[in-house]
CSV table of C-alpha atoms in Angstrom, one decimal:
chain,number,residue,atom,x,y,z
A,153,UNK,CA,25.0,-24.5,-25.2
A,154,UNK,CA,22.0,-22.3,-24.4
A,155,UNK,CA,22.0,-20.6,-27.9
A,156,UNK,CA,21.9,-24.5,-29.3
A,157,UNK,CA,18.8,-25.4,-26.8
A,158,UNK,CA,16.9,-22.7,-27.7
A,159,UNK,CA,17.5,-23.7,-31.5
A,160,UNK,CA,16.2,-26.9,-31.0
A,161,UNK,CA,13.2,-25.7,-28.9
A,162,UNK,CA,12.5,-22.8,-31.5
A,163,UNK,CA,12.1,-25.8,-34.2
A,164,UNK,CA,10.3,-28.2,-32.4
A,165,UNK,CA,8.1,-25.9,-31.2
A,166,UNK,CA,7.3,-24.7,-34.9
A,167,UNK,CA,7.1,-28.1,-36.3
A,168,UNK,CA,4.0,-28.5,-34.3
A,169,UNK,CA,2.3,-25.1,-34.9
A,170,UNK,CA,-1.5,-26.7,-33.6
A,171,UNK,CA,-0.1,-28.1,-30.4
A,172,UNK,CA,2.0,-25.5,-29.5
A,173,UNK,CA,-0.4,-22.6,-30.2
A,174,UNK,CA,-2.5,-25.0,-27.8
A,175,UNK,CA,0.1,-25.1,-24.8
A,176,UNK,CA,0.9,-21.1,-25.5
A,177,UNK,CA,-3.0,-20.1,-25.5
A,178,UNK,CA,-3.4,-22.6,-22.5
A,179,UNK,CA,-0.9,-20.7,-19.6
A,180,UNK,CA,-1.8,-17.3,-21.5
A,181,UNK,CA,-5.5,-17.9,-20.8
A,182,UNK,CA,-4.1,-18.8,-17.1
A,183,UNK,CA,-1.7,-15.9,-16.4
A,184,UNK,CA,-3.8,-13.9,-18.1
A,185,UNK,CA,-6.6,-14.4,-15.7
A,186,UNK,CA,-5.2,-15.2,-12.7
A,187,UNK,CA,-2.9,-11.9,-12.8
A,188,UNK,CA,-5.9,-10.2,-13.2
A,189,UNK,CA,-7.2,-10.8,-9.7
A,190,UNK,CA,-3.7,-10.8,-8.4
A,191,UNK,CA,-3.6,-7.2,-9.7
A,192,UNK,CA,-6.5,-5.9,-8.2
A,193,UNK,CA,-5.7,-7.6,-5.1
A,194,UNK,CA,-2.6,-6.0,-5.3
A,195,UNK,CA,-3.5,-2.3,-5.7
A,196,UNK,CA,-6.1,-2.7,-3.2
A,197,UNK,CA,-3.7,-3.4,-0.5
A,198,UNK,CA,-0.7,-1.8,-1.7
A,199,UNK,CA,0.6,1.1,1.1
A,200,UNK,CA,-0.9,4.2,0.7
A,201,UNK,CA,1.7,6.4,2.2
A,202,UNK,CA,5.0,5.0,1.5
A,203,UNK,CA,8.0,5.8,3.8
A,204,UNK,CA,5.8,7.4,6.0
A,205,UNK,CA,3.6,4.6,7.0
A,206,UNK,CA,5.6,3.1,9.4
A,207,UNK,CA,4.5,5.7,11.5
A,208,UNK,CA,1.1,6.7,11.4
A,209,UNK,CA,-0.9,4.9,14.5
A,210,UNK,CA,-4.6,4.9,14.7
A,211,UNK,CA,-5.5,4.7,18.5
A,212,UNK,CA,-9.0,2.7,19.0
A,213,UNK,CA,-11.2,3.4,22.2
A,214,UNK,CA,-14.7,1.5,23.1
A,215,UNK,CA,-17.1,3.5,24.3
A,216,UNK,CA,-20.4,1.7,23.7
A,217,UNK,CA,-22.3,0.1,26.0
A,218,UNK,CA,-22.3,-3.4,27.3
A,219,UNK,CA,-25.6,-3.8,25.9
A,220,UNK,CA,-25.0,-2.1,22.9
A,221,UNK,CA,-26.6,-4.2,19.6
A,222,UNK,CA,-24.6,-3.5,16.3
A,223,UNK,CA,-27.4,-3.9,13.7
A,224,UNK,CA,-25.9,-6.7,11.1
A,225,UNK,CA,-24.1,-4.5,8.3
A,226,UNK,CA,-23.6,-1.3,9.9
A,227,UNK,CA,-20.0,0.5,10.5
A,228,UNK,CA,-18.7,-0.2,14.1
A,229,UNK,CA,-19.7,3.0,16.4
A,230,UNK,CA,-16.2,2.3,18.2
A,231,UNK,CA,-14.0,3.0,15.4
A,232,UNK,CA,-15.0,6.3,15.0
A,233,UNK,CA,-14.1,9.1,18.2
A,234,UNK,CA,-16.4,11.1,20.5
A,235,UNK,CA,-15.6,15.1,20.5
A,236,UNK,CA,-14.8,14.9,24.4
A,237,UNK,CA,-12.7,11.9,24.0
A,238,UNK,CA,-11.0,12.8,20.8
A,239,UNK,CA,-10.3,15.9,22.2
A,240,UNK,CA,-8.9,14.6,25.3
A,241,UNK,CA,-6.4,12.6,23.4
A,242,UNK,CA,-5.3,16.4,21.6
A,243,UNK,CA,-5.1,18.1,25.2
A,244,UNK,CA,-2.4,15.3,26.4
A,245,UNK,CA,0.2,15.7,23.5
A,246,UNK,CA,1.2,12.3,23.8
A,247,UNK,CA,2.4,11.8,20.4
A,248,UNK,CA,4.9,13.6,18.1
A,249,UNK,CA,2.0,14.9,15.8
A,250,UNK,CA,-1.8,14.2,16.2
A,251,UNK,CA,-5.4,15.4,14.6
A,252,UNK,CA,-8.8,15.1,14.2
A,253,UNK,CA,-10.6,14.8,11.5
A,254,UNK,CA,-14.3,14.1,9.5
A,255,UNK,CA,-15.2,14.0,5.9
A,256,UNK,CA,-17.9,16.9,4.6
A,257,UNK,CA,-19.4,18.1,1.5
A,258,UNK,CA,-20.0,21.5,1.3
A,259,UNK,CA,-21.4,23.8,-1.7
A,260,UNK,CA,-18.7,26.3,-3.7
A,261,UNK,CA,-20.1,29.4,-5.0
A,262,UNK,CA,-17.5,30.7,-7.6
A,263,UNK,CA,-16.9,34.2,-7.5
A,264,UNK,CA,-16.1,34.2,-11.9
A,265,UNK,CA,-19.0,35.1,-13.9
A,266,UNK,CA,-20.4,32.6,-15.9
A,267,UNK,CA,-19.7,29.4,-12.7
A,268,UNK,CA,-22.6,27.8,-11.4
A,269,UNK,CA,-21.9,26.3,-7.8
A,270,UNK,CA,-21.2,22.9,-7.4
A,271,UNK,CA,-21.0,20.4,-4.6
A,272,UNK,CA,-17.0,19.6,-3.3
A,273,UNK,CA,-15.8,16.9,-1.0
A,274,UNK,CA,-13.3,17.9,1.3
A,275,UNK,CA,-12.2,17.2,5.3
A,276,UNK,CA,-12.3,18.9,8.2
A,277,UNK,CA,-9.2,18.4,10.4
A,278,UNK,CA,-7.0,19.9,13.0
A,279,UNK,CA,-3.9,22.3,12.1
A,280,UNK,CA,-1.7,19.1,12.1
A,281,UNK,CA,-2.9,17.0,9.8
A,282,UNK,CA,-1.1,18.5,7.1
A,283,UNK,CA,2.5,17.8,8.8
A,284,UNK,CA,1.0,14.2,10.4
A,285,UNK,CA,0.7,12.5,6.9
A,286,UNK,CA,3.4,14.9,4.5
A,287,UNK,CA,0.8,16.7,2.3
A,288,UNK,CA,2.9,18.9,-0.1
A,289,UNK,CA,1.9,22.3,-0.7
A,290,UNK,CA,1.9,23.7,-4.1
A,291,UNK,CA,1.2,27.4,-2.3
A,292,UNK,CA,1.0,28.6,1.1
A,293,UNK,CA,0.7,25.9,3.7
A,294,UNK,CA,-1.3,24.8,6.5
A,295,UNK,CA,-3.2,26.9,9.4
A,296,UNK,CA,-1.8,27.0,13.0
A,297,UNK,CA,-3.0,25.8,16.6
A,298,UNK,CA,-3.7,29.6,17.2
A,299,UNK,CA,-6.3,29.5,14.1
A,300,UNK,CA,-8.1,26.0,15.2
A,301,UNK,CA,-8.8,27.9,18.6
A,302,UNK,CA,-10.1,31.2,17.3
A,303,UNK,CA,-12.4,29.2,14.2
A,304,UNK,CA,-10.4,31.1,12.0
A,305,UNK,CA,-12.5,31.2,8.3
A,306,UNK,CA,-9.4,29.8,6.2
A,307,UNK,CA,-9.1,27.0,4.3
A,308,UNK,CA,-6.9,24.8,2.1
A,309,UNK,CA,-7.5,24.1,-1.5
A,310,UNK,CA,-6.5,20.9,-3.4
A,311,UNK,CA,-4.8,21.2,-6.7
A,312,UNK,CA,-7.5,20.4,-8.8
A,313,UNK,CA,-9.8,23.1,-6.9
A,314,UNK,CA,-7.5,26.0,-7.3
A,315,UNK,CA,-7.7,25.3,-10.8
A,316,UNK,CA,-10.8,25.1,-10.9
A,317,UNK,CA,-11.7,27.9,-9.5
A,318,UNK,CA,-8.5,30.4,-10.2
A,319,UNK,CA,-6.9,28.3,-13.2
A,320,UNK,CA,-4.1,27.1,-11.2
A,321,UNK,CA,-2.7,30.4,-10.1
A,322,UNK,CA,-1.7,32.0,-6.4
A,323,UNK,CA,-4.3,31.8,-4.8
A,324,UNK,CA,-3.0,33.0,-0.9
A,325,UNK,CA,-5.5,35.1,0.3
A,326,UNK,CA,-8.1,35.5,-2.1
A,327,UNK,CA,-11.7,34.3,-0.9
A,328,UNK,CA,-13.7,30.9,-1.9
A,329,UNK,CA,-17.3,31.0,-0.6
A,330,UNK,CA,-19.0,27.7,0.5
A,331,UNK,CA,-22.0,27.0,1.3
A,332,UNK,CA,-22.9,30.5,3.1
A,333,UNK,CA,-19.5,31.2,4.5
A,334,UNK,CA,-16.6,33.3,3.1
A,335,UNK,CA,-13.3,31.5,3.2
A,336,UNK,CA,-9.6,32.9,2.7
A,337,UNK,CA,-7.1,30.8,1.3
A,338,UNK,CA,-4.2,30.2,3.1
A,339,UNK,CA,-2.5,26.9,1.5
A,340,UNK,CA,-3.0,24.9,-1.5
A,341,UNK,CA,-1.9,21.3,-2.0
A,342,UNK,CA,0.6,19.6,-4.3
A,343,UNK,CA,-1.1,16.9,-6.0
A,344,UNK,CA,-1.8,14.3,-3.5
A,345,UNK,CA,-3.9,11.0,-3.5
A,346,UNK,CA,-3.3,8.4,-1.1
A,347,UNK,CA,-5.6,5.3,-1.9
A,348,UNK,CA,-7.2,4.0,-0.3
A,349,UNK,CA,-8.0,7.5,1.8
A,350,UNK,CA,-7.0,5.4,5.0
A,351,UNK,CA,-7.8,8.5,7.1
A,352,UNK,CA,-11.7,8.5,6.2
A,353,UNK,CA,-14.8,7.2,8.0
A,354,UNK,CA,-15.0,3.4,7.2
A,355,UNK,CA,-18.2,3.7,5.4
A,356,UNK,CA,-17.2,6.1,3.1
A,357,UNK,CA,-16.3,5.5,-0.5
A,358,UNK,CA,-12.7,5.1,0.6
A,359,UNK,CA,-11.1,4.6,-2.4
A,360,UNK,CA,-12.9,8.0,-4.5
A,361,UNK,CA,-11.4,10.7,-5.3
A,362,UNK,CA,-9.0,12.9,-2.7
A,363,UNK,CA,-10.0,15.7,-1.1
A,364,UNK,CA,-11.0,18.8,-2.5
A,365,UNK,CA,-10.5,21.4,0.3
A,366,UNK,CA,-9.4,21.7,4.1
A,367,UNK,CA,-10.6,23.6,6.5
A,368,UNK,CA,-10.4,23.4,10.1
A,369,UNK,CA,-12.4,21.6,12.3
A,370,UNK,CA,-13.3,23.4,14.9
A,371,UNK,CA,-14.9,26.2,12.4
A,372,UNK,CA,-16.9,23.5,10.6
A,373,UNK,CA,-18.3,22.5,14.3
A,374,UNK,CA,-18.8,25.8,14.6
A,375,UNK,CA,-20.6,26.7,11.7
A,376,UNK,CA,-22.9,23.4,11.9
A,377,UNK,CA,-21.3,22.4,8.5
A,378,UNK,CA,-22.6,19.1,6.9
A,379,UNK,CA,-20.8,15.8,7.5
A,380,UNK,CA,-19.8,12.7,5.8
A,381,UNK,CA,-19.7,9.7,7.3
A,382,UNK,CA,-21.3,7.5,10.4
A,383,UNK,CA,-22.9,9.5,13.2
A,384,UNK,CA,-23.2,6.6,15.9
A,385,UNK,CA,-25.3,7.3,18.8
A,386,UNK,CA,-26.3,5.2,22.0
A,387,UNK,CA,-27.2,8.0,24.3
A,388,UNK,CA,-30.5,10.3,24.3
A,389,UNK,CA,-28.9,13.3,23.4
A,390,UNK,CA,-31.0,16.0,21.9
A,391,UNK,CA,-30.2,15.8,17.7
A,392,UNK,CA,-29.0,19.5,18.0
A,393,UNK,CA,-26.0,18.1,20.6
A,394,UNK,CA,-24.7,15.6,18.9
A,395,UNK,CA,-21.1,16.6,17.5
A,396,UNK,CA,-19.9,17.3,20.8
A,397,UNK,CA,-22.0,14.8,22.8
A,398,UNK,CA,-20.2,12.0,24.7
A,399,UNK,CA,-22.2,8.9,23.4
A,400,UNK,CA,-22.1,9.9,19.5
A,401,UNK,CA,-19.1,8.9,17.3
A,402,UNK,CA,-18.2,10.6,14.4
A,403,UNK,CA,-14.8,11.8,14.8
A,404,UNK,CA,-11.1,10.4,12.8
A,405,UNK,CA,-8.0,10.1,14.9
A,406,UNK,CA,-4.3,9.6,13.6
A,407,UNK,CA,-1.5,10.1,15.7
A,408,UNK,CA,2.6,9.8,14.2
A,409,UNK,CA,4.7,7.7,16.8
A,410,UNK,CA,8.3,7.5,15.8
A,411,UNK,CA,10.1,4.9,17.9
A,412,UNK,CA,8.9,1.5,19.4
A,413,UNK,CA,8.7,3.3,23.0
A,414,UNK,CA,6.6,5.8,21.7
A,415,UNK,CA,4.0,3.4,20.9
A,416,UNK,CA,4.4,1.5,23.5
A,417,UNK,CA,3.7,4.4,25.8
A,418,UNK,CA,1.1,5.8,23.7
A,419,UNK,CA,-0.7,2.0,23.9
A,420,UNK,CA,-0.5,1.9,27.2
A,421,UNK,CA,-1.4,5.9,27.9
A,422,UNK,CA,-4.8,4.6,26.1
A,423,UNK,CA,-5.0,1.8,28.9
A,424,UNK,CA,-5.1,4.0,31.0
A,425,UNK,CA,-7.3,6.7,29.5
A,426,UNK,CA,-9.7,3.9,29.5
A,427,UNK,CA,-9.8,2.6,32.4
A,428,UNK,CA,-9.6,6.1,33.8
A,429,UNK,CA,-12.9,6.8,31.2
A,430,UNK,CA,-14.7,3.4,33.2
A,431,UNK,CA,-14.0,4.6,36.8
A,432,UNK,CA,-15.5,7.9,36.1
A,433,UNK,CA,-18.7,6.1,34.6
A,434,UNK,CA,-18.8,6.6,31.2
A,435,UNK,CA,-16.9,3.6,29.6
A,436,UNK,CA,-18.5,0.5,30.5
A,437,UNK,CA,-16.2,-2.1,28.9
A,438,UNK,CA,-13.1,-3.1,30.5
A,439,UNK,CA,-9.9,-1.0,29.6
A,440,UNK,CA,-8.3,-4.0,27.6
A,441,UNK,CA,-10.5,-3.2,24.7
A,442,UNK,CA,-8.4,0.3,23.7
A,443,UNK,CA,-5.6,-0.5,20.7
A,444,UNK,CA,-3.5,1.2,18.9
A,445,UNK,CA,-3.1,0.0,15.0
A,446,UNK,CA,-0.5,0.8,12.7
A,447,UNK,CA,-2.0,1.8,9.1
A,448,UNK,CA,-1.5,-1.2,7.4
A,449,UNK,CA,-3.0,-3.0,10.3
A,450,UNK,CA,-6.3,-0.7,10.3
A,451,UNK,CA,-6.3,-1.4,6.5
A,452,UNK,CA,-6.5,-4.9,7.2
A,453,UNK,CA,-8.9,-4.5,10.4
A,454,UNK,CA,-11.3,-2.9,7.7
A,455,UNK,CA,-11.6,-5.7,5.5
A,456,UNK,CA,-11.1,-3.4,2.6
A,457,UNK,CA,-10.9,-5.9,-0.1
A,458,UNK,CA,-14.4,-7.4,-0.9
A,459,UNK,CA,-15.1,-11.4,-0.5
A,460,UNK,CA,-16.2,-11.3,-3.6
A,461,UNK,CA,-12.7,-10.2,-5.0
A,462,UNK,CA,-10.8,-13.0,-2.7
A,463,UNK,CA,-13.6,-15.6,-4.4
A,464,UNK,CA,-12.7,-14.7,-8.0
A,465,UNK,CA,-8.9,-14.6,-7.0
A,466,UNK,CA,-9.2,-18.5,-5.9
A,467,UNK,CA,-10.9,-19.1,-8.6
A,468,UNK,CA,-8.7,-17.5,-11.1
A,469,UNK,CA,-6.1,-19.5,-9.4
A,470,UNK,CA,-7.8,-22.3,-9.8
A,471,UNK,CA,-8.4,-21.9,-13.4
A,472,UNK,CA,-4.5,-22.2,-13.9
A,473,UNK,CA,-3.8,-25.1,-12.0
A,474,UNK,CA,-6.3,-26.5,-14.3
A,475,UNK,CA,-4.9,-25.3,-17.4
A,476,UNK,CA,-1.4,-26.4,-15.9
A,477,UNK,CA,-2.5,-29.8,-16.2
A,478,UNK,CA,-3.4,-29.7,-19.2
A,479,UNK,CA,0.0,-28.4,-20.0
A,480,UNK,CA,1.8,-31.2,-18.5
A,481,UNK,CA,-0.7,-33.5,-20.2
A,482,UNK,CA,0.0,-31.8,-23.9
A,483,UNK,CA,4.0,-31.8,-23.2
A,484,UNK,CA,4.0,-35.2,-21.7
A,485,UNK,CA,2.6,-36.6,-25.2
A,486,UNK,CA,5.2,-34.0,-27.3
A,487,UNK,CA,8.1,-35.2,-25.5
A,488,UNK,CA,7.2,-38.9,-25.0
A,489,UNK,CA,6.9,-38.8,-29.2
A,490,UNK,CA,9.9,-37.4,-29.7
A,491,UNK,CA,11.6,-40.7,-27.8
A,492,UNK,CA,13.8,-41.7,-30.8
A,493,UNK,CA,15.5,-38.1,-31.2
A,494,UNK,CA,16.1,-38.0,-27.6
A,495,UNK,CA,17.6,-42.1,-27.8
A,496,UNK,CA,19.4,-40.9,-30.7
A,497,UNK,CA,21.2,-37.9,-28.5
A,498,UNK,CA,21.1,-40.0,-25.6
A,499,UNK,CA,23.1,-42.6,-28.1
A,500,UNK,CA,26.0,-40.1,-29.2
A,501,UNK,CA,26.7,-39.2,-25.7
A,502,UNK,CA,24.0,-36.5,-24.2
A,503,UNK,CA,23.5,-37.0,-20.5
A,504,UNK,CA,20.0,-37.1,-19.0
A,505,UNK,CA,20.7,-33.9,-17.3
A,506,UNK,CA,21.5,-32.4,-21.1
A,507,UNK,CA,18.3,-33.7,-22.4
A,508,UNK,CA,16.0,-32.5,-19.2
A,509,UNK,CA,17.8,-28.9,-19.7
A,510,UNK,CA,17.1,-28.9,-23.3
A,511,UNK,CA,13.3,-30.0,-22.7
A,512,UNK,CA,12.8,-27.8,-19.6
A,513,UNK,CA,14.7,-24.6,-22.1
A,514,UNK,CA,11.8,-25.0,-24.4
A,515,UNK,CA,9.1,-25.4,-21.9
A,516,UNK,CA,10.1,-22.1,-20.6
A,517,UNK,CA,10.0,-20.9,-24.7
A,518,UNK,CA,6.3,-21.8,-24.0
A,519,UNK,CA,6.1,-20.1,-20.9
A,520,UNK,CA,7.2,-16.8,-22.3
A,521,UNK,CA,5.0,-16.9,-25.5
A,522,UNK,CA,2.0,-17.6,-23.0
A,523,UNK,CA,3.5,-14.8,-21.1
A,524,UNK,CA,2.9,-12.0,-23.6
A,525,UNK,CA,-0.8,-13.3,-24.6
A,526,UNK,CA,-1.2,-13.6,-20.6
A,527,UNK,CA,-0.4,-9.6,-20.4
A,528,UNK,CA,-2.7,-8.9,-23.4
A,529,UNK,CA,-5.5,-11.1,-21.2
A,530,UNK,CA,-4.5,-9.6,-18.4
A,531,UNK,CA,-5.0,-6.3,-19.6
A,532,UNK,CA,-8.4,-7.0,-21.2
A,533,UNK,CA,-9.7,-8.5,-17.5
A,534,UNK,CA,-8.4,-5.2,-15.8
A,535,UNK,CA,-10.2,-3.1,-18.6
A,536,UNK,CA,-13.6,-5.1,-17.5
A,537,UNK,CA,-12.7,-4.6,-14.0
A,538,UNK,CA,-12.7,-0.7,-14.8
A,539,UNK,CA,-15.9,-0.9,-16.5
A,540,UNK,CA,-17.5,-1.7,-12.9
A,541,UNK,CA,-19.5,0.8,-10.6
A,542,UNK,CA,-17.0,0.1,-7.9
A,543,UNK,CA,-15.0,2.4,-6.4
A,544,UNK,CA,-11.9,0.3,-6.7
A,545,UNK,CA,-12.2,-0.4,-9.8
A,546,UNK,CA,-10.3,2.6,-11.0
A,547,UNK,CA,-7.3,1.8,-9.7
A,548,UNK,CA,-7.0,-1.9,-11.3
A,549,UNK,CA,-4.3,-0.8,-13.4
A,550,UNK,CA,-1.1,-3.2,-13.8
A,551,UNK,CA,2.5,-1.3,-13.4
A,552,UNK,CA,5.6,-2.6,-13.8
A,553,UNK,CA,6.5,-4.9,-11.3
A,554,UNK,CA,2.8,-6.8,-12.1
A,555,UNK,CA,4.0,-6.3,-16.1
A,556,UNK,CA,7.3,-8.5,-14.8
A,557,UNK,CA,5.2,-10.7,-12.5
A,558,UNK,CA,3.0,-11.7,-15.1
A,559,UNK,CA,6.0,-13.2,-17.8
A,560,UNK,CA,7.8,-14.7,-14.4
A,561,UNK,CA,4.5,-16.3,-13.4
A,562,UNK,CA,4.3,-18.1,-17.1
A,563,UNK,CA,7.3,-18.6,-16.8
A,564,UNK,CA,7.7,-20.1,-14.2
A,565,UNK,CA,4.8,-22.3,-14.2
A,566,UNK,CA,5.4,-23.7,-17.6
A,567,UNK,CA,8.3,-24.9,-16.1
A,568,UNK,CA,6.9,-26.3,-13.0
A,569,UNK,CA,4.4,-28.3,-15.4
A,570,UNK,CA,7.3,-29.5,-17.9
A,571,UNK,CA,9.3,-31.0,-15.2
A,572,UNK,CA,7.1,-34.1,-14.7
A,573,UNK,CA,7.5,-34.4,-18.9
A,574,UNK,CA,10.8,-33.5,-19.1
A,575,UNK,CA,12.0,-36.4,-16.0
A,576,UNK,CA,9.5,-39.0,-17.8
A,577,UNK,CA,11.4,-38.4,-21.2
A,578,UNK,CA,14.6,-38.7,-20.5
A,579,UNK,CA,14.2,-41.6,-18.4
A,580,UNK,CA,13.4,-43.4,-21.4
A,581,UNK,CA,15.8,-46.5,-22.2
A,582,UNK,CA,17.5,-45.2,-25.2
A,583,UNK,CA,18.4,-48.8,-26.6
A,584,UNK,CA,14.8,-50.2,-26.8
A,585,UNK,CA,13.9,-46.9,-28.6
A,586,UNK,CA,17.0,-47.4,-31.2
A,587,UNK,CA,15.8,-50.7,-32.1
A,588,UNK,CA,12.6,-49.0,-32.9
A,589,UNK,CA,13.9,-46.4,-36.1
């Protein structure tokens, strides 16, 4: 019976080759645009570290002043970590693994012939970052505790650095200089790109491109390297201080806390570290304002995703509805002409229910032709999207659950708008209509 509803809808459909190309350009001009937005939305907020994300905690302390003024714009001092009190929470071991981290670019001087130096990005961490968010190592690995307390000179090269700078071969102990400072090589990374880079300082370019090196953080300190990111300061420290001063923020934290209890007691250990902070005189807000958020809920306390994206996803959404009523407008007319075939069918026996399925088959014949010219529309709004200077906008790429969502989408809503049609027309009393042919 489907094989003979989809017959009829096939003919009908082609017997009115203006009107439907009409209907079909009308839900793909929809889809098209609305999936779009949905897209971007989708990639923006997708989970950067899947299966392991569960996990990863970033703890939240408030050490600003009560009379602290955030200027209108700026990052939030309090979401980055003083030295002292970042290194307090790495001295209590409170959590399975922990580190500390900042972004920094630094300047690598190739040792081949013929290499000019160039700037890299890279971060600065402690020895467990690499086990505290699963970065796979393509050589080597990581450096130890032992190492972050001596300032070892090691570091940790991504992927695409070891190629560039040794084609991709072993690199383990060879030497990278940067900036001024001769570095051995003790790991090097799988490919690995989380996006956004949850981990980085909130107003950095956080979804660019991954990081180039590691090395650890207590050298960098050392060394005076330079640092990207928010240096937040309400004290009157002398400039040359401030990295380990106890009014400047600069500092990343992540811990991993694998069991509800964990983070309970790790919530409630930052309570307490708080309030221990305020009695001592240095934290002036009450002890209530410490947190602990999980990394899908710091994604979302960033407000990564740009109002001006939300705007043009309404309004894509919007645009559909519109072109949905014109839809049930166009298929209202088709079906309501078509009232002697139906009374005709309706007179040799067909039920209602056989003429709604048969009219509701071929609005979803419409729904999948507008389906396929929504993916091509879809894919020409992500290509504009690409064209932008954001740094988003690389990622607005559609894989294959969107590719599905988009022909489900048409699908369904051509259905949702012939259903109004489809009741209205075989409503219709087939005997007055007989009298009619």
């Amino acid at each position: 019976m489907f094989a003979y509803y989809l017959h009829l809808a096939l003919r009908s459909l082609r017997g009115n080759p203006v009107l439907t190309s009409l209907m079909v350009g009308a839900i793909g001009l929809g889809i098209g645009a609305s999936m779009t937005m949905i897209t971007v939305l989708h990639v923006m907020t997708a989970d950067p570290l899947p299966g392991r994300s569960a996990q990863l905690y970033r703890p939240h302390l408030d050490p600003t002043p009560l009379d602290y003024k955030q200027h209108e714009g700026s990052p939030d001092p309090s979401d980055n970590f003083t030295w002292p009190d970042a290194m307090a929470l790495l001295d209590a071991h409170k959590a399975t693994r922990q580190a500390a981290m900042a972004g920094g670019s630094l300047l690598v001087r190739p040792a081949r012939a013929g290499m000019q130096p160039f700037d890299a990005t890279g971060r600065y961490a402690t020895a467990e970052v690499f086990g505290l968010f699963g970065v796979p190592f393509t050589y080597g690995q990581g450096w130890s505790d032992a190492q972050d307390k001596t300032r070892a000179r090691v570091v940790v090269l991504s992927d695409g650095l070891n190629r560039q700078l040794f084609g991709g071969q072993d690199s383990l102990g060879q030497t990278v200089r940067l900036e001024n400072t001769d570095f051995r090589v003790v790991g090097v990374t799988a490919r690995w790109k989380p996006d956004p880079l949850f981990y980085a300082d909130t107003s950095t370019r956080q979804y660019a491109d991954t990081d180039e090196f590691f090395l650890p953080l207590a050298t960098a300190v050392d060394l005076e390297l330079g640092v990207n990111g928010n240096f937040s300061g309400w004290g009157k420290d002398r400039a040359e201080d401030r990295m380990h001063s106890p009014t400047t923020s600069w500092l990343q934290f992540w811990v991993q806390l694998d069991s509800p209890a964990q983070v309970a007691a790790y919530r409630q250990f930052l309570v307490d570290y708080s309030a221990e902070q305020k009695s001592l005189g240095r934290f002036q807000k009450p002890a209530t304002h410490a947190a602990l958020y999980g990394l899908m809920a710091w994604l979302a306390h960033q407000n990564l995703v740009p109002d001006d994206v939300r705007l043009q996803l309404w309004l894509a959404l919007g645009f559909l509805l519109v072109c949905m009523t014109n839809i049930v407008a166009l298929l209202l007319a088709k079906f309501l002409r078509r009232s002697g075939e139906i009374s005709v069918r309706r007179a040799m026996g067909a039920r209602r229910r056989d003429i709604f399925l048969q009219l509701g088959i071929e609005a979803a014949v419409i729904g999948v032709a507008g389906g396929v010219f929504g993916l091509a529309i879809a894919q020409l709004g992500l290509w504009s999207v690409r064209q932008r200077p954001d740094d988003y906008a690389r990622l607005a790429q559609m894989d294959v659950p969107m590719l599905l969502g988009t022909v489900a989408l048409a699908i369904v809503a051509s259905v949702l708008a012939g259903l109004l049609p489809a009741w209205r027309a075989c409503r219709l009393p087939p005997g007055f209509q007989l009298k009619t042919l």
